[in-house]
Structures are given as structure tokens and as C-alpha cells.
Amino acid sequence: MPFAKRLVEKAGAYAIAFVEQLPIEKFHGIGEVTAAKMHSLGIHTGADLKRRSLLELTHHFGKAGNYYYKIARAEDDRPVEANRVRKSIGAETSFAQDLNDIGQMLQARTRNYCSNS
């Protein structure tokens, strides 16, 4: 079996395990009112949601039931938005030796900041 296929299968298994343990309130699109309704139906986690049929979910939640059915199975058909507005910029500096003293850290940071200005 090719490496890429094994990698995708492992990632999929991890995603499913993650979704199953997730509290229902953490799912995108499930707000306070929907979560309360799900709780009244005995749905508290992704695993609980996954045990429900598409028919049952659409009966209780209408068209949104189809979405809930899919997210419980780690399925997301939304397109990936790779080109979006950057919200932050990060940078890091690696040193030859670990810096344990706050004075050393501040001195190194000041030296690095001044050399990049």
C-alpha cells in the first residue's frame, strides 16, 4: 500500500476518534439552543450523534440534520480556503545553546531585534 494512502487512512481514523469524543457544543454550527435539543434527545458527544440515523436527524433538525450526520462522521464537503487574509505573522529564533537566564534572553532578543531593524 502506498505511503500516502496509509497516511490518509491514519489521519482519517484519528479525525473520527477526535470527533467521537468531542462534546456536541464544540461542533461548528451547533449553538446553545440546538445543543439543548440534542441533550434532550440523549446526544452529548460526537459518538452519540454518530449513532443517530440520517432519517432521525433530519426528522428532528430538518435540513441541518444532513450536516450533523456528516460532521459526526468527520465528513466536510466545504471547500478549503487556502487564500485568505493573514491574521498574524510569527517568527522564531533558534540559539546554539538553550538560554535559561532571563537576562540572557532579553539581551539576545534585543540584539536580534536591533539587527533586523
Backbone as XML, in Angstrom:
<?xml version="1.0"?>
<chain id="A" units="angstrom">
  <residue number="1" name="MET">
    <atom name="N" x="0.856" y="-1.171" z="0.000"/>
    <atom name="CA" x="0.000" y="0.000" z="0.000"/>
    <atom name="C" x="0.907" y="1.241" z="0.000"/>
  </residue>
  <residue number="2" name="PRO">
    <atom name="N" x="0.655" y="2.198" z="-0.887"/>
    <atom name="CA" x="1.482" y="3.399" z="-0.934"/>
    <atom name="C" x="1.428" y="4.184" z="0.375"/>
  </residue>
  <residue number="3" name="PHE">
    <atom name="N" x="2.547" y="4.853" z="0.680"/>
    <atom name="CA" x="2.667" y="5.611" z="1.930"/>
    <atom name="C" x="1.570" y="6.664" z="2.061"/>
  </residue>
  <residue number="4" name="ALA">
    <atom name="N" x="1.297" y="7.410" z="1.000"/>
    <atom name="CA" x="0.301" y="8.483" z="1.058"/>
    <atom name="C" x="-1.079" y="7.941" z="1.433"/>
  </residue>
  <residue number="5" name="LYS">
    <atom name="N" x="-1.417" y="6.791" z="0.887"/>
    <atom name="CA" x="-2.726" y="6.204" z="1.197"/>
    <atom name="C" x="-2.795" y="5.794" z="2.667"/>
  </residue>
  <residue number="6" name="ARG">
    <atom name="N" x="-1.723" y="5.201" z="3.186"/>
    <atom name="CA" x="-1.681" y="4.812" z="4.602"/>
    <atom name="C" x="-1.777" y="6.050" z="5.496"/>
  </residue>
  <residue number="7" name="LEU">
    <atom name="N" x="-1.103" y="7.119" z="5.098"/>
    <atom name="CA" x="-1.115" y="8.353" z="5.866"/>
    <atom name="C" x="-2.528" y="8.932" z="5.935"/>
  </residue>
  <residue number="8" name="VAL">
    <atom name="N" x="-3.210" y="8.949" z="4.790"/>
    <atom name="CA" x="-4.574" y="9.461" z="4.745"/>
    <atom name="C" x="-5.505" y="8.598" z="5.599"/>
  </residue>
  <residue number="9" name="GLU">
    <atom name="N" x="-5.342" y="7.286" z="5.527"/>
    <atom name="CA" x="-6.175" y="6.388" z="6.332"/>
    <atom name="C" x="-5.950" y="6.606" z="7.823"/>
  </residue>
  <residue number="10" name="LYS">
    <atom name="N" x="-4.676" y="6.779" z="8.233"/>
    <atom name="CA" x="-4.381" y="7.036" z="9.646"/>
    <atom name="C" x="-4.962" y="8.371" z="10.085"/>
  </residue>
  <residue number="11" name="ALA">
    <atom name="N" x="-4.838" y="9.381" z="9.247"/>
    <atom name="CA" x="-5.385" y="10.704" z="9.571"/>
    <atom name="C" x="-6.902" y="10.621" z="9.694"/>
  </residue>
  <residue number="12" name="GLY">
    <atom name="N" x="-7.535" y="9.866" z="8.807"/>
    <atom name="CA" x="-8.985" y="9.699" z="8.865"/>
    <atom name="C" x="-9.419" y="9.012" z="10.148"/>
  </residue>
  <residue number="13" name="ALA">
    <atom name="N" x="-8.689" y="7.989" z="10.557"/>
    <atom name="CA" x="-9.020" y="7.280" z="11.801"/>
    <atom name="C" x="-8.853" y="8.206" z="12.998"/>
  </residue>
  <residue number="14" name="TYR">
    <atom name="N" x="-7.818" y="9.030" z="12.973"/>
    <atom name="CA" x="-7.602" y="9.999" z="14.055"/>
    <atom name="C" x="-8.741" y="11.019" z="14.088"/>
  </residue>
  <residue number="15" name="ALA">
    <atom name="N" x="-9.147" y="11.517" z="12.923"/>
    <atom name="CA" x="-10.231" y="12.505" z="12.851"/>
    <atom name="C" x="-11.526" y="11.920" z="13.402"/>
  </residue>
  <residue number="16" name="ILE">
    <atom name="N" x="-11.833" y="10.691" z="13.056"/>
    <atom name="CA" x="-13.058" y="10.052" z="13.538"/>
    <atom name="C" x="-13.012" y="9.893" z="15.061"/>
  </residue>
  <residue number="17" name="ALA">
    <atom name="N" x="-11.882" y="9.453" z="15.595"/>
    <atom name="CA" x="-11.751" y="9.295" z="17.057"/>
    <atom name="C" x="-11.881" y="10.644" z="17.753"/>
  </residue>
  <residue number="18" name="PHE">
    <atom name="N" x="-11.313" y="11.680" z="17.154"/>
    <atom name="CA" x="-11.403" y="13.019" z="17.735"/>
    <atom name="C" x="-12.848" y="13.509" z="17.760"/>
  </residue>
  <residue number="19" name="VAL">
    <atom name="N" x="-13.545" y="13.346" z="16.648"/>
    <atom name="CA" x="-14.938" y="13.790" z="16.537"/>
    <atom name="C" x="-15.823" y="13.039" z="17.521"/>
  </residue>
  <residue number="20" name="GLU">
    <atom name="N" x="-15.588" y="11.757" z="17.698"/>
    <atom name="CA" x="-16.434" y="10.952" z="18.579"/>
    <atom name="C" x="-16.352" y="11.398" z="20.033"/>
  </residue>
  <residue number="21" name="GLN">
    <atom name="N" x="-15.199" y="11.861" z="20.483"/>
    <atom name="CA" x="-15.064" y="12.255" z="21.894"/>
    <atom name="C" x="-15.436" y="13.715" z="22.129"/>
  </residue>
  <residue number="22" name="LEU">
    <atom name="N" x="-15.643" y="14.475" z="21.073"/>
    <atom name="CA" x="-15.911" y="15.902" z="21.185"/>
    <atom name="C" x="-17.305" y="16.185" z="21.747"/>
  </residue>
  <residue number="23" name="PRO">
    <atom name="N" x="-17.403" y="17.074" z="22.752"/>
    <atom name="CA" x="-18.728" y="17.475" z="23.246"/>
    <atom name="C" x="-19.510" y="18.158" z="22.125"/>
  </residue>
  <residue number="24" name="ILE">
    <atom name="N" x="-20.785" y="17.932" z="22.080"/>
    <atom name="CA" x="-21.639" y="18.422" z="20.998"/>
    <atom name="C" x="-21.570" y="19.950" z="20.853"/>
  </residue>
  <residue number="25" name="GLU">
    <atom name="N" x="-21.344" y="20.643" z="21.968"/>
    <atom name="CA" x="-21.279" y="22.111" z="21.934"/>
    <atom name="C" x="-20.066" y="22.630" z="21.174"/>
  </residue>
  <residue number="26" name="LYS">
    <atom name="N" x="-19.074" y="21.792" z="20.956"/>
    <atom name="CA" x="-17.848" y="22.209" z="20.267"/>
    <atom name="C" x="-17.953" y="22.107" z="18.747"/>
  </residue>
  <residue number="27" name="PHE">
    <atom name="N" x="-19.008" y="21.497" z="18.239"/>
    <atom name="CA" x="-19.166" y="21.359" z="16.798"/>
    <atom name="C" x="-19.544" y="22.694" z="16.163"/>
  </residue>
  <residue number="28" name="HIS">
    <atom name="N" x="-18.946" y="22.986" z="15.035"/>
    <atom name="CA" x="-19.286" y="24.195" z="14.277"/>
    <atom name="C" x="-20.755" y="24.122" z="13.866"/>
  </residue>
  <residue number="29" name="GLY">
    <atom name="N" x="-21.483" y="25.192" z="14.123"/>
    <atom name="CA" x="-22.881" y="25.251" z="13.707"/>
    <atom name="C" x="-23.877" y="24.760" z="14.741"/>
  </residue>
  <residue number="30" name="ILE">
    <atom name="N" x="-23.392" y="24.262" z="15.877"/>
    <atom name="CA" x="-24.309" y="23.819" z="16.936"/>
    <atom name="C" x="-24.228" y="24.838" z="18.065"/>
  </residue>
  <residue number="31" name="GLY">
    <atom name="N" x="-25.283" y="25.622" z="18.179"/>
    <atom name="CA" x="-25.344" y="26.653" z="19.207"/>
    <atom name="C" x="-26.031" y="26.155" z="20.460"/>
  </residue>
  <residue number="32" name="GLU">
    <atom name="N" x="-26.319" y="27.095" z="21.324"/>
    <atom name="CA" x="-26.897" y="26.786" z="22.627"/>
    <atom name="C" x="-28.254" y="26.084" z="22.518"/>
  </residue>
  <residue number="33" name="VAL">
    <atom name="N" x="-29.115" y="26.592" z="21.645"/>
    <atom name="CA" x="-30.472" y="26.037" z="21.517"/>
    <atom name="C" x="-30.425" y="24.635" z="20.914"/>
  </residue>
  <residue number="34" name="THR">
    <atom name="N" x="-29.638" y="24.460" z="19.850"/>
    <atom name="CA" x="-29.523" y="23.140" z="19.214"/>
    <atom name="C" x="-28.888" y="22.143" z="20.170"/>
  </residue>
  <residue number="35" name="ALA">
    <atom name="N" x="-27.872" y="22.576" z="20.907"/>
    <atom name="CA" x="-27.221" y="21.683" z="21.877"/>
    <atom name="C" x="-28.221" y="21.229" z="22.941"/>
  </residue>
  <residue number="36" name="ALA">
    <atom name="N" x="-29.053" y="22.147" z="23.408"/>
    <atom name="CA" x="-30.068" y="21.784" z="24.420"/>
    <atom name="C" x="-31.042" y="20.763" z="23.856"/>
  </residue>
  <residue number="37" name="LYS">
    <atom name="N" x="-31.441" y="20.946" z="22.598"/>
    <atom name="CA" x="-32.358" y="19.987" z="21.966"/>
    <atom name="C" x="-31.681" y="18.625" z="21.820"/>
  </residue>
  <residue number="38" name="MET">
    <atom name="N" x="-30.396" y="18.648" z="21.416"/>
    <atom name="CA" x="-29.659" y="17.387" z="21.285"/>
    <atom name="C" x="-29.529" y="16.700" z="22.638"/>
  </residue>
  <residue number="39" name="HIS">
    <atom name="N" x="-29.254" y="17.463" z="23.684"/>
    <atom name="CA" x="-29.156" y="16.875" z="25.024"/>
    <atom name="C" x="-30.464" y="16.205" z="25.425"/>
  </residue>
  <residue number="40" name="SER">
    <atom name="N" x="-31.592" y="16.844" z="25.075"/>
    <atom name="CA" x="-32.892" y="16.247" z="25.423"/>
    <atom name="C" x="-33.130" y="14.942" z="24.674"/>
  </residue>
  <residue number="41" name="LEU">
    <atom name="N" x="-32.419" y="14.758" z="23.559"/>
    <atom name="CA" x="-32.528" y="13.522" z="22.777"/>
    <atom name="C" x="-31.434" y="12.511" z="23.158"/>
  </residue>
  <residue number="42" name="GLY">
    <atom name="N" x="-30.613" y="12.858" z="24.175"/>
    <atom name="CA" x="-29.542" y="11.957" z="24.608"/>
    <atom name="C" x="-28.275" y="12.074" z="23.794"/>
  </residue>
  <residue number="43" name="ILE">
    <atom name="N" x="-28.109" y="13.160" z="23.076"/>
    <atom name="CA" x="-26.911" y="13.383" z="22.253"/>
    <atom name="C" x="-26.016" y="14.370" z="22.998"/>
  </residue>
  <residue number="44" name="HIS">
    <atom name="N" x="-24.866" y="13.874" z="23.466"/>
    <atom name="CA" x="-23.946" y="14.710" z="24.236"/>
    <atom name="C" x="-22.564" y="14.791" z="23.602"/>
  </residue>
  <residue number="45" name="THR">
    <atom name="N" x="-22.199" y="13.808" z="22.788"/>
    <atom name="CA" x="-20.878" y="13.764" z="22.152"/>
    <atom name="C" x="-21.028" y="13.422" z="20.676"/>
  </residue>
  <residue number="46" name="GLY">
    <atom name="N" x="-19.914" y="13.522" z="19.972"/>
    <atom name="CA" x="-19.907" y="13.128" z="18.569"/>
    <atom name="C" x="-20.290" y="11.667" z="18.387"/>
  </residue>
  <residue number="47" name="ALA">
    <atom name="N" x="-19.888" y="10.815" z="19.327"/>
    <atom name="CA" x="-20.243" y="9.389" z="19.243"/>
    <atom name="C" x="-21.755" y="9.208" z="19.355"/>
  </residue>
  <residue number="48" name="ASP">
    <atom name="N" x="-22.383" y="9.980" z="20.257"/>
    <atom name="CA" x="-23.844" y="9.917" z="20.393"/>
    <atom name="C" x="-24.521" y="10.356" z="19.098"/>
  </residue>
  <residue number="49" name="LEU">
    <atom name="N" x="-23.993" y="11.420" z="18.511"/>
    <atom name="CA" x="-24.555" y="11.943" z="17.267"/>
    <atom name="C" x="-24.377" y="10.935" z="16.129"/>
  </residue>
  <residue number="50" name="LYS">
    <atom name="N" x="-23.233" y="10.285" z="16.112"/>
    <atom name="CA" x="-22.933" y="9.308" z="15.057"/>
    <atom name="C" x="-23.867" y="8.094" z="15.104"/>
  </residue>
  <residue number="51" name="ARG">
    <atom name="N" x="-24.358" y="7.765" z="16.282"/>
    <atom name="CA" x="-25.265" y="6.616" z="16.418"/>
    <atom name="C" x="-26.656" y="6.896" z="15.840"/>
  </residue>
  <residue number="52" name="ARG">
    <atom name="N" x="-26.965" y="8.147" z="15.559"/>
    <atom name="CA" x="-28.284" y="8.510" z="15.031"/>
    <atom name="C" x="-28.304" y="8.377" z="13.512"/>
  </residue>
  <residue number="53" name="SER">
    <atom name="N" x="-29.428" y="7.960" z="12.983"/>
    <atom name="CA" x="-29.566" y="7.798" z="11.534"/>
    <atom name="C" x="-29.814" y="9.149" z="10.868"/>
  </residue>
  <residue number="54" name="LEU">
    <atom name="N" x="-29.574" y="9.200" z="9.583"/>
    <atom name="CA" x="-29.856" y="10.402" z="8.804"/>
    <atom name="C" x="-31.342" y="10.733" z="8.895"/>
  </residue>
  <residue number="55" name="LEU">
    <atom name="N" x="-32.182" y="9.729" z="8.818"/>
    <atom name="CA" x="-33.632" y="9.932" z="8.904"/>
    <atom name="C" x="-34.017" y="10.573" z="10.248"/>
  </residue>
  <residue number="56" name="GLU">
    <atom name="N" x="-33.472" y="10.062" z="11.324"/>
    <atom name="CA" x="-33.790" y="10.606" z="12.640"/>
    <atom name="C" x="-33.309" y="12.055" z="12.791"/>
  </residue>
  <residue number="57" name="LEU">
    <atom name="N" x="-32.095" y="12.323" z="12.319"/>
    <atom name="CA" x="-31.556" y="13.682" z="12.457"/>
    <atom name="C" x="-32.322" y="14.689" z="11.603"/>
  </residue>
  <residue number="58" name="THR">
    <atom name="N" x="-32.700" y="14.306" z="10.395"/>
    <atom name="CA" x="-33.480" y="15.237" z="9.567"/>
    <atom name="C" x="-34.899" y="15.397" z="10.116"/>
  </residue>
  <residue number="59" name="HIS">
    <atom name="N" x="-35.417" y="14.380" z="10.767"/>
    <atom name="CA" x="-36.741" y="14.484" z="11.404"/>
    <atom name="C" x="-36.719" y="15.552" z="12.509"/>
  </residue>
  <residue number="60" name="HIS">
    <atom name="N" x="-35.660" y="15.542" z="13.323"/>
    <atom name="CA" x="-35.579" y="16.460" z="14.457"/>
    <atom name="C" x="-34.999" y="17.834" z="14.103"/>
  </residue>
  <residue number="61" name="PHE">
    <atom name="N" x="-34.122" y="17.884" z="13.087"/>
    <atom name="CA" x="-33.395" y="19.125" z="12.811"/>
    <atom name="C" x="-33.550" y="19.641" z="11.385"/>
  </residue>
  <residue number="62" name="GLY">
    <atom name="N" x="-34.433" y="19.036" z="10.621"/>
    <atom name="CA" x="-34.665" y="19.498" z="9.250"/>
    <atom name="C" x="-33.442" y="19.322" z="8.377"/>
  </residue>
  <residue number="63" name="LYS">
    <atom name="N" x="-33.210" y="20.290" z="7.458"/>
    <atom name="CA" x="-32.065" y="20.188" z="6.536"/>
    <atom name="C" x="-30.733" y="20.144" z="7.265"/>
  </residue>
  <residue number="64" name="ALA">
    <atom name="N" x="-30.672" y="20.788" z="8.421"/>
    <atom name="CA" x="-29.427" y="20.793" z="9.193"/>
    <atom name="C" x="-29.064" y="19.381" z="9.653"/>
  </residue>
  <residue number="65" name="GLY">
    <atom name="N" x="-30.028" y="18.500" z="9.751"/>
    <atom name="CA" x="-29.768" y="17.118" z="10.147"/>
    <atom name="C" x="-28.782" y="16.424" z="9.223"/>
  </residue>
  <residue number="66" name="ASN">
    <atom name="N" x="-28.823" y="16.752" z="7.941"/>
    <atom name="CA" x="-27.874" y="16.191" z="6.972"/>
    <atom name="C" x="-26.452" y="16.630" z="7.316"/>
  </residue>
  <residue number="67" name="TYR">
    <atom name="N" x="-26.294" y="17.909" z="7.664"/>
    <atom name="CA" x="-24.984" y="18.446" z="8.055"/>
    <atom name="C" x="-24.502" y="17.749" z="9.324"/>
  </residue>
  <residue number="68" name="TYR">
    <atom name="N" x="-25.368" y="17.612" z="10.336"/>
    <atom name="CA" x="-24.985" y="16.964" z="11.588"/>
    <atom name="C" x="-24.592" y="15.501" z="11.367"/>
  </residue>
  <residue number="69" name="TYR">
    <atom name="N" x="-25.300" y="14.841" z="10.472"/>
    <atom name="CA" x="-24.990" y="13.446" z="10.134"/>
    <atom name="C" x="-23.565" y="13.345" z="9.591"/>
  </residue>
  <residue number="70" name="LYS">
    <atom name="N" x="-23.204" y="14.274" z="8.705"/>
    <atom name="CA" x="-21.874" y="14.239" z="8.087"/>
    <atom name="C" x="-20.774" y="14.618" z="9.064"/>
  </residue>
  <residue number="71" name="ILE">
    <atom name="N" x="-20.980" y="15.670" z="9.853"/>
    <atom name="CA" x="-19.894" y="16.075" z="10.751"/>
    <atom name="C" x="-19.630" y="15.027" z="11.827"/>
  </residue>
  <residue number="72" name="ALA">
    <atom name="N" x="-20.641" y="14.253" z="12.188"/>
    <atom name="CA" x="-20.444" y="13.179" z="13.163"/>
    <atom name="C" x="-19.557" y="12.074" z="12.597"/>
  </residue>
  <residue number="73" name="ARG">
    <atom name="N" x="-19.415" y="12.046" z="11.288"/>
    <atom name="CA" x="-18.591" y="11.043" z="10.615"/>
    <atom name="C" x="-17.316" y="11.657" z="10.047"/>
  </residue>
  <residue number="74" name="ALA">
    <atom name="N" x="-16.973" y="12.852" z="10.520"/>
    <atom name="CA" x="-15.774" y="13.589" z="10.091"/>
    <atom name="C" x="-15.793" y="13.865" z="8.592"/>
  </residue>
  <residue number="75" name="GLU">
    <atom name="N" x="-16.971" y="14.083" z="8.037"/>
    <atom name="CA" x="-17.108" y="14.412" z="6.623"/>
    <atom name="C" x="-17.441" y="15.896" z="6.504"/>
  </residue>
  <residue number="76" name="ASP">
    <atom name="N" x="-16.669" y="16.604" z="5.686"/>
    <atom name="CA" x="-16.897" y="18.031" z="5.497"/>
    <atom name="C" x="-16.689" y="18.347" z="4.023"/>
  </residue>
  <residue number="77" name="ASP">
    <atom name="N" x="-17.769" y="18.686" z="3.340"/>
    <atom name="CA" x="-17.715" y="18.950" z="1.905"/>
    <atom name="C" x="-17.374" y="20.391" z="1.561"/>
  </residue>
  <residue number="78" name="ARG">
    <atom name="N" x="-17.227" y="21.231" z="2.585"/>
    <atom name="CA" x="-16.930" y="22.635" z="2.309"/>
    <atom name="C" x="-15.561" y="22.758" z="1.653"/>
  </residue>
  <residue number="79" name="PRO">
    <atom name="N" x="-15.418" y="23.671" z="0.679"/>
    <atom name="CA" x="-14.112" y="23.845" z="0.022"/>
    <atom name="C" x="-13.089" y="24.444" z="0.992"/>
  </residue>
  <residue number="80" name="VAL">
    <atom name="N" x="-11.847" y="24.049" z="0.822"/>
    <atom name="CA" x="-10.758" y="24.594" z="1.613"/>
    <atom name="C" x="-10.416" y="25.974" z="1.073"/>
  </residue>
  <residue number="81" name="GLU">
    <atom name="N" x="-10.344" y="26.955" z="1.956"/>
    <atom name="CA" x="-9.993" y="28.308" z="1.544"/>
    <atom name="C" x="-8.526" y="28.549" z="1.869"/>
  </residue>
  <residue number="82" name="ALA">
    <atom name="N" x="-7.669" y="28.248" z="0.901"/>
    <atom name="CA" x="-6.229" y="28.371" z="1.117"/>
    <atom name="C" x="-5.764" y="29.821" z="1.053"/>
  </residue>
  <residue number="83" name="ASN">
    <atom name="N" x="-6.424" y="30.640" z="0.271"/>
    <atom name="CA" x="-6.039" y="32.039" z="0.125"/>
    <atom name="C" x="-6.995" y="32.908" z="0.921"/>
  </residue>
  <residue number="84" name="ARG">
    <atom name="N" x="-6.548" y="33.286" z="2.110"/>
    <atom name="CA" x="-7.375" y="34.134" z="2.961"/>
    <atom name="C" x="-6.496" y="35.218" z="3.554"/>
  </residue>
  <residue number="85" name="VAL">
    <atom name="N" x="-7.107" y="36.206" z="4.141"/>
    <atom name="CA" x="-6.377" y="37.309" z="4.725"/>
    <atom name="C" x="-5.585" y="36.818" z="5.932"/>
  </residue>
  <residue number="86" name="ARG">
    <atom name="N" x="-4.307" y="37.139" z="5.962"/>
    <atom name="CA" x="-3.444" y="36.735" z="7.064"/>
    <atom name="C" x="-3.836" y="37.517" z="8.307"/>
  </residue>
  <residue number="87" name="LYS">
    <atom name="N" x="-3.989" y="36.828" z="9.422"/>
    <atom name="CA" x="-4.399" y="37.472" z="10.669"/>
    <atom name="C" x="-3.219" y="37.782" z="11.576"/>
  </residue>
  <residue number="88" name="SER">
    <atom name="N" x="-2.101" y="37.083" z="11.385"/>
    <atom name="CA" x="-0.937" y="37.343" z="12.224"/>
    <atom name="C" x="0.318" y="36.857" z="11.511"/>
  </residue>
  <residue number="89" name="ILE">
    <atom name="N" x="1.442" y="37.320" z="11.993"/>
    <atom name="CA" x="2.738" y="36.910" z="11.463"/>
    <atom name="C" x="3.572" y="36.462" z="12.648"/>
  </residue>
  <residue number="90" name="GLY">
    <atom name="N" x="4.244" y="35.347" z="12.510"/>
    <atom name="CA" x="5.074" y="34.849" z="13.595"/>
    <atom name="C" x="6.502" y="34.649" z="13.127"/>
  </residue>
  <residue number="91" name="ALA">
    <atom name="N" x="7.433" y="34.673" z="14.070"/>
    <atom name="CA" x="8.842" y="34.426" z="13.778"/>
    <atom name="C" x="9.472" y="33.800" z="15.010"/>
  </residue>
  <residue number="92" name="GLU">
    <atom name="N" x="10.512" y="33.039" z="14.790"/>
    <atom name="CA" x="11.221" y="32.447" z="15.914"/>
    <atom name="C" x="12.701" y="32.431" z="15.627"/>
  </residue>
  <residue number="93" name="THR">
    <atom name="N" x="13.485" y="32.365" z="16.678"/>
    <atom name="CA" x="14.937" y="32.319" z="16.560"/>
    <atom name="C" x="15.432" y="31.117" z="17.334"/>
  </residue>
  <residue number="94" name="SER">
    <atom name="N" x="16.276" y="30.311" z="16.700"/>
    <atom name="CA" x="16.905" y="29.182" z="17.379"/>
    <atom name="C" x="18.310" y="29.586" z="17.787"/>
  </residue>
  <residue number="95" name="PHE">
    <atom name="N" x="18.691" y="29.243" z="18.996"/>
    <atom name="CA" x="20.017" y="29.571" z="19.502"/>
    <atom name="C" x="20.856" y="28.303" z="19.579"/>
  </residue>
  <residue number="96" name="ALA">
    <atom name="N" x="22.170" y="28.465" z="19.510"/>
    <atom name="CA" x="23.080" y="27.322" z="19.563"/>
    <atom name="C" x="22.986" y="26.604" z="20.903"/>
  </residue>
  <residue number="97" name="GLN">
    <atom name="N" x="22.725" y="27.370" z="21.978"/>
    <atom name="CA" x="22.575" y="26.801" z="23.312"/>
    <atom name="C" x="21.275" y="27.314" z="23.907"/>
  </residue>
  <residue number="98" name="ASP">
    <atom name="N" x="20.670" y="26.496" z="24.784"/>
    <atom name="CA" x="19.455" y="26.930" z="25.471"/>
    <atom name="C" x="19.766" y="28.123" z="26.367"/>
  </residue>
  <residue number="99" name="LEU">
    <atom name="N" x="18.867" y="29.088" z="26.389"/>
    <atom name="CA" x="19.008" y="30.244" z="27.256"/>
    <atom name="C" x="18.104" y="30.029" z="28.465"/>
  </residue>
  <residue number="100" name="ASN">
    <atom name="N" x="18.703" y="29.945" z="29.659"/>
    <atom name="CA" x="17.948" y="29.674" z="30.866"/>
    <atom name="C" x="17.774" y="30.905" z="31.741"/>
  </residue>
  <residue number="101" name="ASP">
    <atom name="N" x="18.583" y="31.911" z="31.504"/>
    <atom name="CA" x="18.571" y="33.115" z="32.324"/>
    <atom name="C" x="17.777" y="34.205" z="31.614"/>
  </residue>
  <residue number="102" name="ILE">
    <atom name="N" x="16.888" y="34.878" z="32.336"/>
    <atom name="CA" x="16.045" y="35.907" z="31.734"/>
    <atom name="C" x="16.886" y="37.047" z="31.167"/>
  </residue>
  <residue number="103" name="GLY">
    <atom name="N" x="17.990" y="37.354" z="31.806"/>
    <atom name="CA" x="18.892" y="38.402" z="31.306"/>
    <atom name="C" x="19.459" y="38.037" z="29.945"/>
  </residue>
  <residue number="104" name="GLN">
    <atom name="N" x="19.890" y="36.768" z="29.805"/>
    <atom name="CA" x="20.404" y="36.284" z="28.512"/>
    <atom name="C" x="19.325" y="36.368" z="27.437"/>
  </residue>
  <residue number="105" name="MET">
    <atom name="N" x="18.113" y="35.999" z="27.815"/>
    <atom name="CA" x="17.008" y="36.013" z="26.848"/>
    <atom name="C" x="16.711" y="37.427" z="26.370"/>
  </residue>
  <residue number="106" name="LEU">
    <atom name="N" x="16.650" y="38.367" z="27.307"/>
    <atom name="CA" x="16.366" y="39.753" z="26.931"/>
    <atom name="C" x="17.489" y="40.333" z="26.082"/>
  </residue>
  <residue number="107" name="GLN">
    <atom name="N" x="18.734" y="40.028" z="26.443"/>
    <atom name="CA" x="19.878" y="40.518" z="25.684"/>
    <atom name="C" x="19.871" y="39.950" z="24.259"/>
  </residue>
  <residue number="108" name="ALA">
    <atom name="N" x="19.604" y="38.650" z="24.142"/>
    <atom name="CA" x="19.562" y="38.016" z="22.820"/>
    <atom name="C" x="18.406" y="38.576" z="21.994"/>
  </residue>
  <residue number="109" name="ARG">
    <atom name="N" x="17.283" y="38.789" z="22.637"/>
    <atom name="CA" x="16.113" y="39.323" z="21.922"/>
    <atom name="C" x="16.381" y="40.744" z="21.436"/>
  </residue>
  <residue number="110" name="THR">
    <atom name="N" x="16.977" y="41.560" z="22.289"/>
    <atom name="CA" x="17.299" y="42.940" z="21.914"/>
    <atom name="C" x="18.310" y="42.948" z="20.767"/>
  </residue>
  <residue number="111" name="ARG">
    <atom name="N" x="19.328" y="42.108" z="20.857"/>
    <atom name="CA" x="20.352" y="42.015" z="19.800"/>
    <atom name="C" x="19.691" y="41.585" z="18.483"/>
  </residue>
  <residue number="112" name="ASN">
    <atom name="N" x="18.804" y="40.595" z="18.529"/>
    <atom name="CA" x="18.137" y="40.102" z="17.336"/>
    <atom name="C" x="17.215" y="41.176" z="16.767"/>
  </residue>
  <residue number="113" name="TYR">
    <atom name="N" x="16.470" y="41.878" z="17.612"/>
    <atom name="CA" x="15.536" y="42.905" z="17.170"/>
    <atom name="C" x="16.293" y="44.057" z="16.497"/>
  </residue>
  <residue number="114" name="CYS">
    <atom name="N" x="17.383" y="44.476" z="17.106"/>
    <atom name="CA" x="18.161" y="45.605" z="16.564"/>
    <atom name="C" x="18.821" y="45.251" z="15.232"/>
  </residue>
  <residue number="115" name="SER">
    <atom name="N" x="19.253" y="44.013" z="15.085"/>
    <atom name="CA" x="19.918" y="43.614" z="13.830"/>
    <atom name="C" x="18.908" y="43.477" z="12.684"/>
  </residue>
  <residue number="116" name="ASN">
    <atom name="N" x="17.613" y="43.277" z="12.979"/>
    <atom name="CA" x="16.595" y="43.143" z="11.946"/>
    <atom name="C" x="15.901" y="44.453" z="11.617"/>
  </residue>
  <residue number="117" name="SER">
    <atom name="N" x="16.191" y="45.511" z="12.345"/>
    <atom name="CA" x="15.508" y="46.799" z="12.113"/>
    <atom name="C" x="16.161" y="47.585" z="11.010"/>
  </residue>
</chain>
